[in-house]
XYZ file of C-alpha atoms in Angstrom:
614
model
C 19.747 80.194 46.244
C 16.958 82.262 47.054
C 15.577 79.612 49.319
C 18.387 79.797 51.043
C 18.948 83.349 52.014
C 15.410 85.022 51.115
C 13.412 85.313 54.643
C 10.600 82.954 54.575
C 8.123 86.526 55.039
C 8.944 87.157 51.371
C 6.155 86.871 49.492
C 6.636 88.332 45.832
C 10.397 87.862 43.619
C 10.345 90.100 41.058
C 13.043 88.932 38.189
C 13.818 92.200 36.168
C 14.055 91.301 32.395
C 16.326 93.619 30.504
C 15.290 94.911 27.071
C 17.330 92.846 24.932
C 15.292 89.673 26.903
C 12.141 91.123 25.215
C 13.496 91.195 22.188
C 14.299 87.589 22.036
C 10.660 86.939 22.213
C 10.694 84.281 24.809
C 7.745 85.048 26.891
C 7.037 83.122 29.634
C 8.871 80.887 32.528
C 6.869 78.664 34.716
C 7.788 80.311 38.204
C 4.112 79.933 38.546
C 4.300 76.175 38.984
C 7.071 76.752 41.981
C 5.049 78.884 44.186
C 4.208 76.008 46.232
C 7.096 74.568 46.755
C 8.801 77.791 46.959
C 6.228 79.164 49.525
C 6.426 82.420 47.566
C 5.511 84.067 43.981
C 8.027 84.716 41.189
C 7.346 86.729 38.215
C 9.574 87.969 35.337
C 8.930 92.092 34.743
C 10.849 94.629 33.009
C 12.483 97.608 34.317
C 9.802 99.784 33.627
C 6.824 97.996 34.972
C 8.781 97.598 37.948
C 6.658 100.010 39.687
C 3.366 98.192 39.308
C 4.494 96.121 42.601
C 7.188 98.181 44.253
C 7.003 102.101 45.329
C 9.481 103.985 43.614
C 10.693 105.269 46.646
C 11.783 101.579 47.722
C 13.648 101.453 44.744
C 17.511 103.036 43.621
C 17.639 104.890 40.458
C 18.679 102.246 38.429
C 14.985 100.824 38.568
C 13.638 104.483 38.142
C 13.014 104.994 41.873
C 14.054 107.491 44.316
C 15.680 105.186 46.813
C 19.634 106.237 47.806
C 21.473 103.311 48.175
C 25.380 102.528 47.742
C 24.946 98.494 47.084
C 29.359 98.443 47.150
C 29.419 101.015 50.187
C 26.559 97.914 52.077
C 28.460 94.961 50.580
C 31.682 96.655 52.502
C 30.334 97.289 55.585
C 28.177 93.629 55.339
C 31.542 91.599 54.947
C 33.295 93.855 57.428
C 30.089 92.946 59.949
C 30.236 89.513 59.482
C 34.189 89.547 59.865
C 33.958 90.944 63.043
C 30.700 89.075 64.161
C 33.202 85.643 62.720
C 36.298 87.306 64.430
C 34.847 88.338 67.698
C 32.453 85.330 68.435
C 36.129 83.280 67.576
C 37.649 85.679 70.349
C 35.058 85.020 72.953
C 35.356 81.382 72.992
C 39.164 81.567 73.289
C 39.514 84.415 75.712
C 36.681 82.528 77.835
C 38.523 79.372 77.416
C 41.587 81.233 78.807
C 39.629 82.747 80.996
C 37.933 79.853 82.571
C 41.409 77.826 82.358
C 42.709 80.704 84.854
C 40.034 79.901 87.320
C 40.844 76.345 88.086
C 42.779 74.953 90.771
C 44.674 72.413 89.810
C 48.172 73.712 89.042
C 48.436 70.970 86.242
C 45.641 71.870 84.283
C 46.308 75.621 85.023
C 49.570 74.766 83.442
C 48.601 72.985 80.954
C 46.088 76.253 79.963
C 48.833 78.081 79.854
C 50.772 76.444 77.320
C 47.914 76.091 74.974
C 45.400 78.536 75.355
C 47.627 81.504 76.559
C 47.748 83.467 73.316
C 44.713 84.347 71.413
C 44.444 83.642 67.458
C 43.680 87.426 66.875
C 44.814 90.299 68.519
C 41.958 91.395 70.724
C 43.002 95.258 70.165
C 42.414 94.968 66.513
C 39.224 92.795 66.879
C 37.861 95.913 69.495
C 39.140 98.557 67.417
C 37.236 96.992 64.090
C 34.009 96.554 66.361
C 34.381 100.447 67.130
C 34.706 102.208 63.869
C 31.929 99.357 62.758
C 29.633 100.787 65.652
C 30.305 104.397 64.643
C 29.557 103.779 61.177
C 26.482 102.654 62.099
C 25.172 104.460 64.442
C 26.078 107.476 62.187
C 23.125 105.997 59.564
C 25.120 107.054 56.895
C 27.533 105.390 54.129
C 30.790 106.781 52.766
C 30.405 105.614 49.301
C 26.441 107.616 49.096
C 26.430 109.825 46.073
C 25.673 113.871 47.179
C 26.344 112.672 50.710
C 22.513 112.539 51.238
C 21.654 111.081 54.144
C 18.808 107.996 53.904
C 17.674 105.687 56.222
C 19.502 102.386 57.528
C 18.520 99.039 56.257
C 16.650 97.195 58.481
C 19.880 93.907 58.551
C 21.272 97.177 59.168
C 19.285 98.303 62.537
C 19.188 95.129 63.786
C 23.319 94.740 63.192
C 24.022 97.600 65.812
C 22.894 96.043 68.996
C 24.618 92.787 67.787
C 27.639 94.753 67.270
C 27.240 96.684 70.806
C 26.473 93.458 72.532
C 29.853 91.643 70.828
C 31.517 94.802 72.141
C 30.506 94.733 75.724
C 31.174 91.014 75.846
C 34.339 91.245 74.070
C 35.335 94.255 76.583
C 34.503 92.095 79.422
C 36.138 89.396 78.462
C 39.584 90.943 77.219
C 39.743 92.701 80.880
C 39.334 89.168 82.415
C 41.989 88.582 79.767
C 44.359 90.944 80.748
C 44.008 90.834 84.170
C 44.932 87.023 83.578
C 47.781 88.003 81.513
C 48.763 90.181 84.537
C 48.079 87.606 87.368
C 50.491 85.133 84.847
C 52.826 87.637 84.242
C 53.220 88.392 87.940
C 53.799 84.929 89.126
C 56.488 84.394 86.322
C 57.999 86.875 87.380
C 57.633 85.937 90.466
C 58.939 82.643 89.621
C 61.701 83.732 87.463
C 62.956 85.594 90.724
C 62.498 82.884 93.102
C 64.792 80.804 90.160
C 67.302 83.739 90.236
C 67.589 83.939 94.259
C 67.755 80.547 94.695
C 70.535 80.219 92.057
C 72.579 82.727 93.574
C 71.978 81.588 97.161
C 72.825 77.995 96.101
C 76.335 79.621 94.340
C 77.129 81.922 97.479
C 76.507 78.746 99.962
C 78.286 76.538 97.340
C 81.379 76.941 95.103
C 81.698 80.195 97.157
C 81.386 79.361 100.334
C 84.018 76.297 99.379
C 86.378 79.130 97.769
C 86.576 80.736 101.063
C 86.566 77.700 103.080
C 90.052 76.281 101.517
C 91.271 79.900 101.742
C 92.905 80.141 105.439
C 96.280 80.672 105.284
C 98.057 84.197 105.755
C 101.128 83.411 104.563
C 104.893 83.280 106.137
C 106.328 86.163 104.123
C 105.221 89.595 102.043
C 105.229 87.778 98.842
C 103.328 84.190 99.987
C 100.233 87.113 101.392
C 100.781 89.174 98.309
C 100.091 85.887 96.257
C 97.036 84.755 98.777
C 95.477 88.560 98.428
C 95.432 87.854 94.603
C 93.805 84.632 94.968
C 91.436 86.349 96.822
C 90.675 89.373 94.510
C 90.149 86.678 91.935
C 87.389 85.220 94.676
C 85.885 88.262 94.916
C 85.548 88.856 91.059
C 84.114 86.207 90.763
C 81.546 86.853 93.669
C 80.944 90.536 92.490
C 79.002 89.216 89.142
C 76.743 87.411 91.779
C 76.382 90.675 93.834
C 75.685 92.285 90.972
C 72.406 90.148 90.289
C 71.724 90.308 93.869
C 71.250 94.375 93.598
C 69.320 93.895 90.254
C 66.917 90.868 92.225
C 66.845 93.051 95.561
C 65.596 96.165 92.986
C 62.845 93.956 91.318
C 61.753 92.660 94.466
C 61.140 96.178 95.722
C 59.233 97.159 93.024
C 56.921 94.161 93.101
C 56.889 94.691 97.073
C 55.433 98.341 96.482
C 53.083 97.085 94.031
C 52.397 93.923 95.013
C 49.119 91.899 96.209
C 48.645 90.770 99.611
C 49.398 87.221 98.895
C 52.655 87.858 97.160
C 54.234 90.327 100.418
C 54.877 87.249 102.484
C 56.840 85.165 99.871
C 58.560 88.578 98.296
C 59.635 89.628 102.083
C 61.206 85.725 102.638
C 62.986 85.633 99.453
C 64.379 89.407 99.822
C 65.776 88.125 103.299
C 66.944 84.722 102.115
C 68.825 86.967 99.722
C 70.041 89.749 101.860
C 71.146 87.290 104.800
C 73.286 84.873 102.306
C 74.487 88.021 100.758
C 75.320 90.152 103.725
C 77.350 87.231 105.301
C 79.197 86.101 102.302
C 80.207 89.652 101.530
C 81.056 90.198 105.973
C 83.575 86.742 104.794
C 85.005 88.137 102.006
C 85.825 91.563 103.591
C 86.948 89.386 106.934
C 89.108 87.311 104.464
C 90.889 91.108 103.374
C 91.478 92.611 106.825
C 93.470 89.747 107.308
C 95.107 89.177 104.449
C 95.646 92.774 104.787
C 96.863 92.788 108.107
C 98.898 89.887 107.333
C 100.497 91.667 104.733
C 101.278 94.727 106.989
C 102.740 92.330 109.760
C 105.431 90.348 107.302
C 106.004 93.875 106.128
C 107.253 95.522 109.069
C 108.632 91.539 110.363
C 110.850 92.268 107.064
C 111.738 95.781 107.554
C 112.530 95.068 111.620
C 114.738 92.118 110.231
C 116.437 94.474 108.033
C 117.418 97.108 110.340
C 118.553 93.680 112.654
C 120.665 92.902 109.865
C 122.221 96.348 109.849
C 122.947 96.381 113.390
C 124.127 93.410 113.753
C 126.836 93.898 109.828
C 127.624 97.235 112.407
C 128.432 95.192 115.469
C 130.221 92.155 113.771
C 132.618 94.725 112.379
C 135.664 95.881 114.588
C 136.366 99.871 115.241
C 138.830 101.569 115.591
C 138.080 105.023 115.891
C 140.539 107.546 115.677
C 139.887 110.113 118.538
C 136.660 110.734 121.068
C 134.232 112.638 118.495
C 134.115 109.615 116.281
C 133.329 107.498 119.300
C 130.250 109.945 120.372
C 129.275 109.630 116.859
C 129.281 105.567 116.738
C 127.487 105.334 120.359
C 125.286 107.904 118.792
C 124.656 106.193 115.720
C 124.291 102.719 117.593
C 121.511 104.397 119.864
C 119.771 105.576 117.099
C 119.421 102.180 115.573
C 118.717 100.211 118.596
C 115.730 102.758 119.638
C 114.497 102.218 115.786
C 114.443 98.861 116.487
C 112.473 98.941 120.089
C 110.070 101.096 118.124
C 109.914 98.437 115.121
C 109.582 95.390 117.489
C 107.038 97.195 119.465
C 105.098 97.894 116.084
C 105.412 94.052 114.739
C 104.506 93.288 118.517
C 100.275 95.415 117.440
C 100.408 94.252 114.328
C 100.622 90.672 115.133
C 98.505 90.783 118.445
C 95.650 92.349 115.977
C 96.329 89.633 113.490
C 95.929 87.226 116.425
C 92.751 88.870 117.784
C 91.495 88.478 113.661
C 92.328 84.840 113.796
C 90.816 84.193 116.667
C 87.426 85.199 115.615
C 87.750 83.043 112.325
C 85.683 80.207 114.127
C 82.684 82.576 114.179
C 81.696 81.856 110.299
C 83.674 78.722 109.832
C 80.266 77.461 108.310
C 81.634 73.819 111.018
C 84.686 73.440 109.606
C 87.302 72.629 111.836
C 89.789 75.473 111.652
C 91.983 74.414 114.455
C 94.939 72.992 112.896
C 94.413 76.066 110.291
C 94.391 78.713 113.143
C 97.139 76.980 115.309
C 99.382 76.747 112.147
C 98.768 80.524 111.664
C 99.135 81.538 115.306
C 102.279 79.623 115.620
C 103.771 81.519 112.403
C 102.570 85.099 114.101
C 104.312 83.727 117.382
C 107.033 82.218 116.185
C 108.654 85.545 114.271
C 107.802 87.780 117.081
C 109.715 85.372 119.259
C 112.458 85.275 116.636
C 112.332 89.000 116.263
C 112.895 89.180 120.149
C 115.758 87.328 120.346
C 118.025 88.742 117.726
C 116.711 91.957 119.160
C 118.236 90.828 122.540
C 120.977 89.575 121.139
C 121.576 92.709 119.405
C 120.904 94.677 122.810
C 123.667 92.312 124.565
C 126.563 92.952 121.651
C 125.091 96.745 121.804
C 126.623 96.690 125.671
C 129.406 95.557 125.152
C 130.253 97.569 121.844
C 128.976 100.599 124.451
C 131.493 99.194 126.985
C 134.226 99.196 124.714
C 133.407 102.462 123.667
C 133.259 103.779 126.397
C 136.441 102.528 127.499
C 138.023 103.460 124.217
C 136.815 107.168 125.638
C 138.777 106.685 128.670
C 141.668 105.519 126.873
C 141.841 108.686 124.661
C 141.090 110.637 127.570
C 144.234 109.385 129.675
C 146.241 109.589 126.482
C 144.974 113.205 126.410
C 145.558 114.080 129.751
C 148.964 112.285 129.336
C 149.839 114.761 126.988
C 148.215 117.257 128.892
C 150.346 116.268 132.324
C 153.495 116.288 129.990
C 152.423 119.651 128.595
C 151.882 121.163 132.421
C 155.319 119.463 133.661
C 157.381 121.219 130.844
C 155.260 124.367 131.465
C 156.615 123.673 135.110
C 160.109 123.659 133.692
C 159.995 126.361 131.806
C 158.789 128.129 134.636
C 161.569 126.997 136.867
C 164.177 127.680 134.153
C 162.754 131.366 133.379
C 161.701 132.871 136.227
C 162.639 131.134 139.240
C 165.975 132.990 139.351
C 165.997 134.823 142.135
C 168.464 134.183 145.169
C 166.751 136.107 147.672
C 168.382 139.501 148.871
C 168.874 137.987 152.767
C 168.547 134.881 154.295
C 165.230 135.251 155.326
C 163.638 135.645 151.854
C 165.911 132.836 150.411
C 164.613 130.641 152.753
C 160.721 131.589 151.851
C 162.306 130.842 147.860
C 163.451 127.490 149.505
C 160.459 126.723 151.019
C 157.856 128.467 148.054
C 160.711 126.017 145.670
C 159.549 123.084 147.196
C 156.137 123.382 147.282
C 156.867 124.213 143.427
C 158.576 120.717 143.546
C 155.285 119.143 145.302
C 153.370 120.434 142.269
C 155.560 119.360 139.585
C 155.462 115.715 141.545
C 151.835 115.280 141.180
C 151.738 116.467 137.820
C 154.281 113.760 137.328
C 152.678 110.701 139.364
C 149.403 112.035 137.091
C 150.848 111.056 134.009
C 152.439 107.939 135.173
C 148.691 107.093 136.408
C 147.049 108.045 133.333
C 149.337 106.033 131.458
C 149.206 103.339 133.566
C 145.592 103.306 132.923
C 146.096 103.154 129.562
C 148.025 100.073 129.519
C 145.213 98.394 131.677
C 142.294 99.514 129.122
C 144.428 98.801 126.221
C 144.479 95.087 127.948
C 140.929 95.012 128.349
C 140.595 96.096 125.088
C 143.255 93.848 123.622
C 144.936 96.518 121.572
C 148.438 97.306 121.426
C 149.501 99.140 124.506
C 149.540 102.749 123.419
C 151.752 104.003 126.196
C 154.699 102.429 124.105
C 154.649 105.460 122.062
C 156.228 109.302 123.022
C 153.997 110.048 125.572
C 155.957 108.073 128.368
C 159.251 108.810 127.000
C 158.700 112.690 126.845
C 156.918 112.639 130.343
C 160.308 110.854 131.873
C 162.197 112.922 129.918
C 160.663 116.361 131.292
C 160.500 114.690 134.650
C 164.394 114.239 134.745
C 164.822 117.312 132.915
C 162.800 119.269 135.897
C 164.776 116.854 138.484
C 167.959 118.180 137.435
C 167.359 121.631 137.589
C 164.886 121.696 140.322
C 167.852 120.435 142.478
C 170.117 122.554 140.934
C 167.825 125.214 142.206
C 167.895 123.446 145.425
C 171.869 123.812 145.757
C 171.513 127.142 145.273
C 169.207 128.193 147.190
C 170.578 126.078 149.893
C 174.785 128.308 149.225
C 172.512 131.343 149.165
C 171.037 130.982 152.460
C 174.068 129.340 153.993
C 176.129 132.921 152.312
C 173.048 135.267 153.617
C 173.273 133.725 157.282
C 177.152 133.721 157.680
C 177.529 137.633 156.045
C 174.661 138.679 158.220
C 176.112 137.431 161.492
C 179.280 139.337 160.701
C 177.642 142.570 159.010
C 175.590 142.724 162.632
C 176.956 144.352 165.023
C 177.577 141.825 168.037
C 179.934 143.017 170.833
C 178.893 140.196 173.334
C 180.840 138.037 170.641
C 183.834 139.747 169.755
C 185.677 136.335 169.514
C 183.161 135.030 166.999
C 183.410 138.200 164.773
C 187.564 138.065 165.046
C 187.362 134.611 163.443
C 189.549 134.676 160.381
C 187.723 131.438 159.351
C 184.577 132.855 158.897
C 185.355 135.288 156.867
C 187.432 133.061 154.664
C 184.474 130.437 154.611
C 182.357 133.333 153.661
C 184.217 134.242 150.410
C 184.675 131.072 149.770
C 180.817 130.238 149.899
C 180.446 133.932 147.662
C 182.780 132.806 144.975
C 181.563 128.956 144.676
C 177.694 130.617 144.607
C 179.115 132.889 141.880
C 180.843 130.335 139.665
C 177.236 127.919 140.183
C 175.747 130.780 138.537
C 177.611 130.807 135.525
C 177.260 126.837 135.130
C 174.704 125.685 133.168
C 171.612 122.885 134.141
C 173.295 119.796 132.560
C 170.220 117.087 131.355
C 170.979 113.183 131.230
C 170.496 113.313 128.016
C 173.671 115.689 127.425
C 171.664 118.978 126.662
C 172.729 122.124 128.802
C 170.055 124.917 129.690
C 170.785 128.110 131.873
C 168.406 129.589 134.596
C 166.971 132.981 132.748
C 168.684 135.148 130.875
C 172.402 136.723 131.012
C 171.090 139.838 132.554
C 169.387 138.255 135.479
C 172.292 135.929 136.234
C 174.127 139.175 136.066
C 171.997 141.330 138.602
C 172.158 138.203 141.070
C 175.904 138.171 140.870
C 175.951 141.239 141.250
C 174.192 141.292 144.223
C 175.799 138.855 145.799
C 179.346 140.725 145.150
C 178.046 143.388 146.927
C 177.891 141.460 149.802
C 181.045 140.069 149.636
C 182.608 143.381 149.306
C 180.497 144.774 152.427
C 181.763 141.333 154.382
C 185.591 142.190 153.220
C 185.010 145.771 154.483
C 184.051 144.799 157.397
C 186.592 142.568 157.848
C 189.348 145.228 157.485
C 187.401 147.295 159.784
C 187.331 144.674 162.562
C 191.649 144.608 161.679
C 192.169 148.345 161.400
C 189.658 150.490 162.727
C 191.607 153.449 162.180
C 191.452 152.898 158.296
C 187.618 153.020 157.982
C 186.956 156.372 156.005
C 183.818 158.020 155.373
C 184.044 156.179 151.745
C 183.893 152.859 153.461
């Protein structure tokens, strides 16, 4: 043993006996025969003789010297020296291995490295950190486990164990930064590579099954639920491409972050996978939100296709059905109502008419990201559809606008028809009015012959009136039978309105030429008394004429007893002209010219016997 680990400078062993080995009285051991082989001297001394080849001061108070010495506190630090001289000089050959594996250029071996080298056997950290507080102890010259804390001088395994230590240190320091700028340089390109895996696994998706989702997705559907159903298929599409998105944003972030801190080398190949990324992603997103503006617009063009055909429906239920309106406000109202509708329905058609020319304009630029498929037949099919119902639209629209004329027509004429019925009644109305007139106040006989012949003539301009009231109402009515033919309803001048205007017409017949006698003795009475009442004595023989006086009276007395007749009507009814009291002051009247005619008859007999009462 002490061949083995005493320095070959030692010179003297000293093998200290304890008392009791005294005591046993063996004395001697032949070390003194070994010296050559050994190469050095070994004696056997006791503790107290001790001193005869050592200085006390080179020796610890357990061989009576003065020497401080912890041999525990040494032994501790000694195994913690060689641990971290074992430890460390383990940790340089690995971390150089790694190190030097790094280096190469073959991508195999480099590899390779990777996988077998990558992670050291010992946490460098620890191995440093062990090295440190090993240093400070030390360099401090000083051991914990020193009794008094007295402070003594290092050993010399000691002294010489510091620069070993420092030099492990500054090797191991260079090495682990090599190390960890490795472990950086690795971790980079994984991640580097782990990103390239991710882009290229979404770019492969988006040009794949997603691309192929939207590429079997053209149709827009012929009604509001087919584009409802298509716009759900599609939400599920874009579900499914929002998880991909999703990573995109998350890849796009790391890539930015590696692009700010980044080496030179690594810019190009970040900056062509960020734009692989953002170009697949940008145009598969500009698809999918092409896809919903025209499913959208789709949706809003069967929408108002469905509520145009609805209101089409309603006009048409309100054509199809026959009117018959009772008087000219409900007409106004139906003409009104059937304008309203028909202008809802321009406005409608007009509205389906944008929608589906933008829904054309969106097809049409479908071809643009087709990704060279054939959308043709897909596009035709779909412009065809948009076509086809705006066509359809217009011609139940015209349709519509056709029956709408003719309903107007009808209406219209249905207004005329009231409106001669009305101003049937009306003319009926006026002639009795006429009559009434006549009957009331056109009583008067005229006081001469002069103003009885301005009655006459004033009676049959009266008569004129009543006539054209008359032919009026026969035209109106006659009208109505015409537009109740064109109309194909039962003639409505069947009912009163004829009957009473014939009736009144007769009525005012009868006593307008009743009137007409009248008038007619009255002036025929006025002219004969006035010739005689005049004085006229180039005619004497006219005035002596006993016949004229007698035709005279006779005239007089048939005028008075017309007065007292009543206007008989065809249909047996009997109606006098005005009241008692006028037929009474005209017969009175004319009396008094009969009585002034007989006096001056007697005169022109006895002129003697006119008296100043006469």
């Amino acid at each position: 043993m002490l061949q083995n680990v005493v320095p070959a400078e030692v010179s003297l062993v000293c093998v200290v006996k304890p008392d009791e080995f005294w005591d046993k009285k063996v004395t001697h051991f032949c070390f003194w025969k070994e010296k050559d082989r050994l190469g050095f001297e070994v004696i056997l001394v006791s503790a107290n003789k001790l001193t005869r080849y050592i200085e006390p001061c080179q020796l610890t108070e357990d061989f009576g010297g003065s020497l401080t010495y912890d041999h525990m506190d040494w032994l501790n630090k000694r195994l913690v020296f060689e641990k971290f001289t074992k430890e460390s000089t383990s940790l340089l050959d690995e971390l150089a291995l790694i190190n030097n594996g790094s280096d190469k250029g073959n991508e195999q071996e480099k590899e390779r490295s990777v996988d077998l080298n990558f992670l050291p056997s010992v946490d460098p950290e620890t191995v440093l950190q062990t090295g440190h507080e090993l240093l400070s102890e030390l360099q401090q010259r000083r051991f914990n486990g020193s009794d008094g804390g007295v402070s003594w001088s290092p050993m010399d395994d000691e002294l010489l164990a510091q620069p070993q230590v420092m030099k492990l240190l500054d090797s191991l320091r260079e090495q682990y930064t090599r190390y960890q700028e490795v472990c950086r340089q690795r971790s980079k390109r994984t991640q580097l590579e782990e990103i390239q895996q991710k882009v290229m696994q979404v770019v492969n998706w988006l040009e794949g099954p997603g691309s192929e989702q939207l590429r079997a997705q053209w149709g827009i559907g012929d009604s509001i639920r087919a584009s409802q159903a298509l716009q759900q298929k599609h939400e599920e599409i874009e579900s499914q491409h929002s998880e991909w998105f999703a990573v995109y944003v998350e890849l796009n972030q790391q890539i930015a972050a590696l692009l700010n801190a980044g080496d030179e080398e690594d810019l190009v190949e970040l900056k062509s996978l960020q734009q692989q990324l953002s170009d697949v992603c940008y145009r598969q997103a500009s698809q999918l939100e092409f896809r919903q503006n025209l499913l959208q617009a789709a949706l809003e063009f069967h929408g108002v296709a469905q509520d145009l055909s609805q209101q089409l429906d309603g006009l048409l239920g309100m054509l199809c059905v026959d009117v018959a309106p009772a008087d000219g406000a409900s007409i106004q109202q139906t003409l009104k109502l059937l304008e309203e509708k028909l202008k809802s329905v321009d406005v409608g058609l007009q509205g389906l008419r944008e929608k589906g020319q933008g829904l054309l304009d969106q097809i049409s630029n479908q071809a643009s990201w087709a990704y060279g498929k054939d959308v043709t037949i897909e596009n035709k099919e779909n412009v065809d559809h948009i076509q086809g119902v705006m066509e359809d639209m217009q011609l139940r629209k015209q349709r519509c606008e056709d029956m709408v004329d003719v309903r107007r027509l009808k209406m219209l004429q249905m207004v005329q028809l009231f409106k001669c019925e009305e101003d049937a009644s009306q003319a009926v109305e006026w002639l009795s009015e006429l009559l009434d007139a006549l009957l009331k106040t056109h009583i008067r006989l005229g006081d001469d012959a002069q103003e009885t012949k301005v009655l006459l003539e004033k009676h049959r301009k009266f008569v004129d009136v009543a006539q054209s009231t008359y032919d009026y109402g026969r035209q109106l009515l006659q009208a109505t039978v015409v537009l109740c033919q064109s109309l194909r309803c039962t003639s409505r001048s069947s009912g009163d309105t004829l009957p009473r205007l014939n009736r009144v017409w007769k009525q005012f017949t009868v006593a307008s030429e009743e009137r007409v006698h009248r008038l007619e003795m009255a002036i025929a009475f006025h002219s004969n008394a006035e010739k005689i009442l005049q004085d006229c004595p180039e005619e004497p023989e006219a005035i002596n004429d006993e016949e004229q006086f007698e035709e005279i009276e006779a005239v007089g007395k048939s005028l008075l007893d017309r007065l007292t007749v009543p206007v008989v009507y065809p249909d047996g009814t009997e109606q006098y002209f005005g009241s008692p009291s006028d037929m009474a002051s005209t017969a009175e009247h004319i009396r008094d010219r009969m009585k002034l005619v007989s006096l001056k008859r007697q005169q022109l007999r006895h002129p003697e016997m006119v008296t100043a009462e006469s």
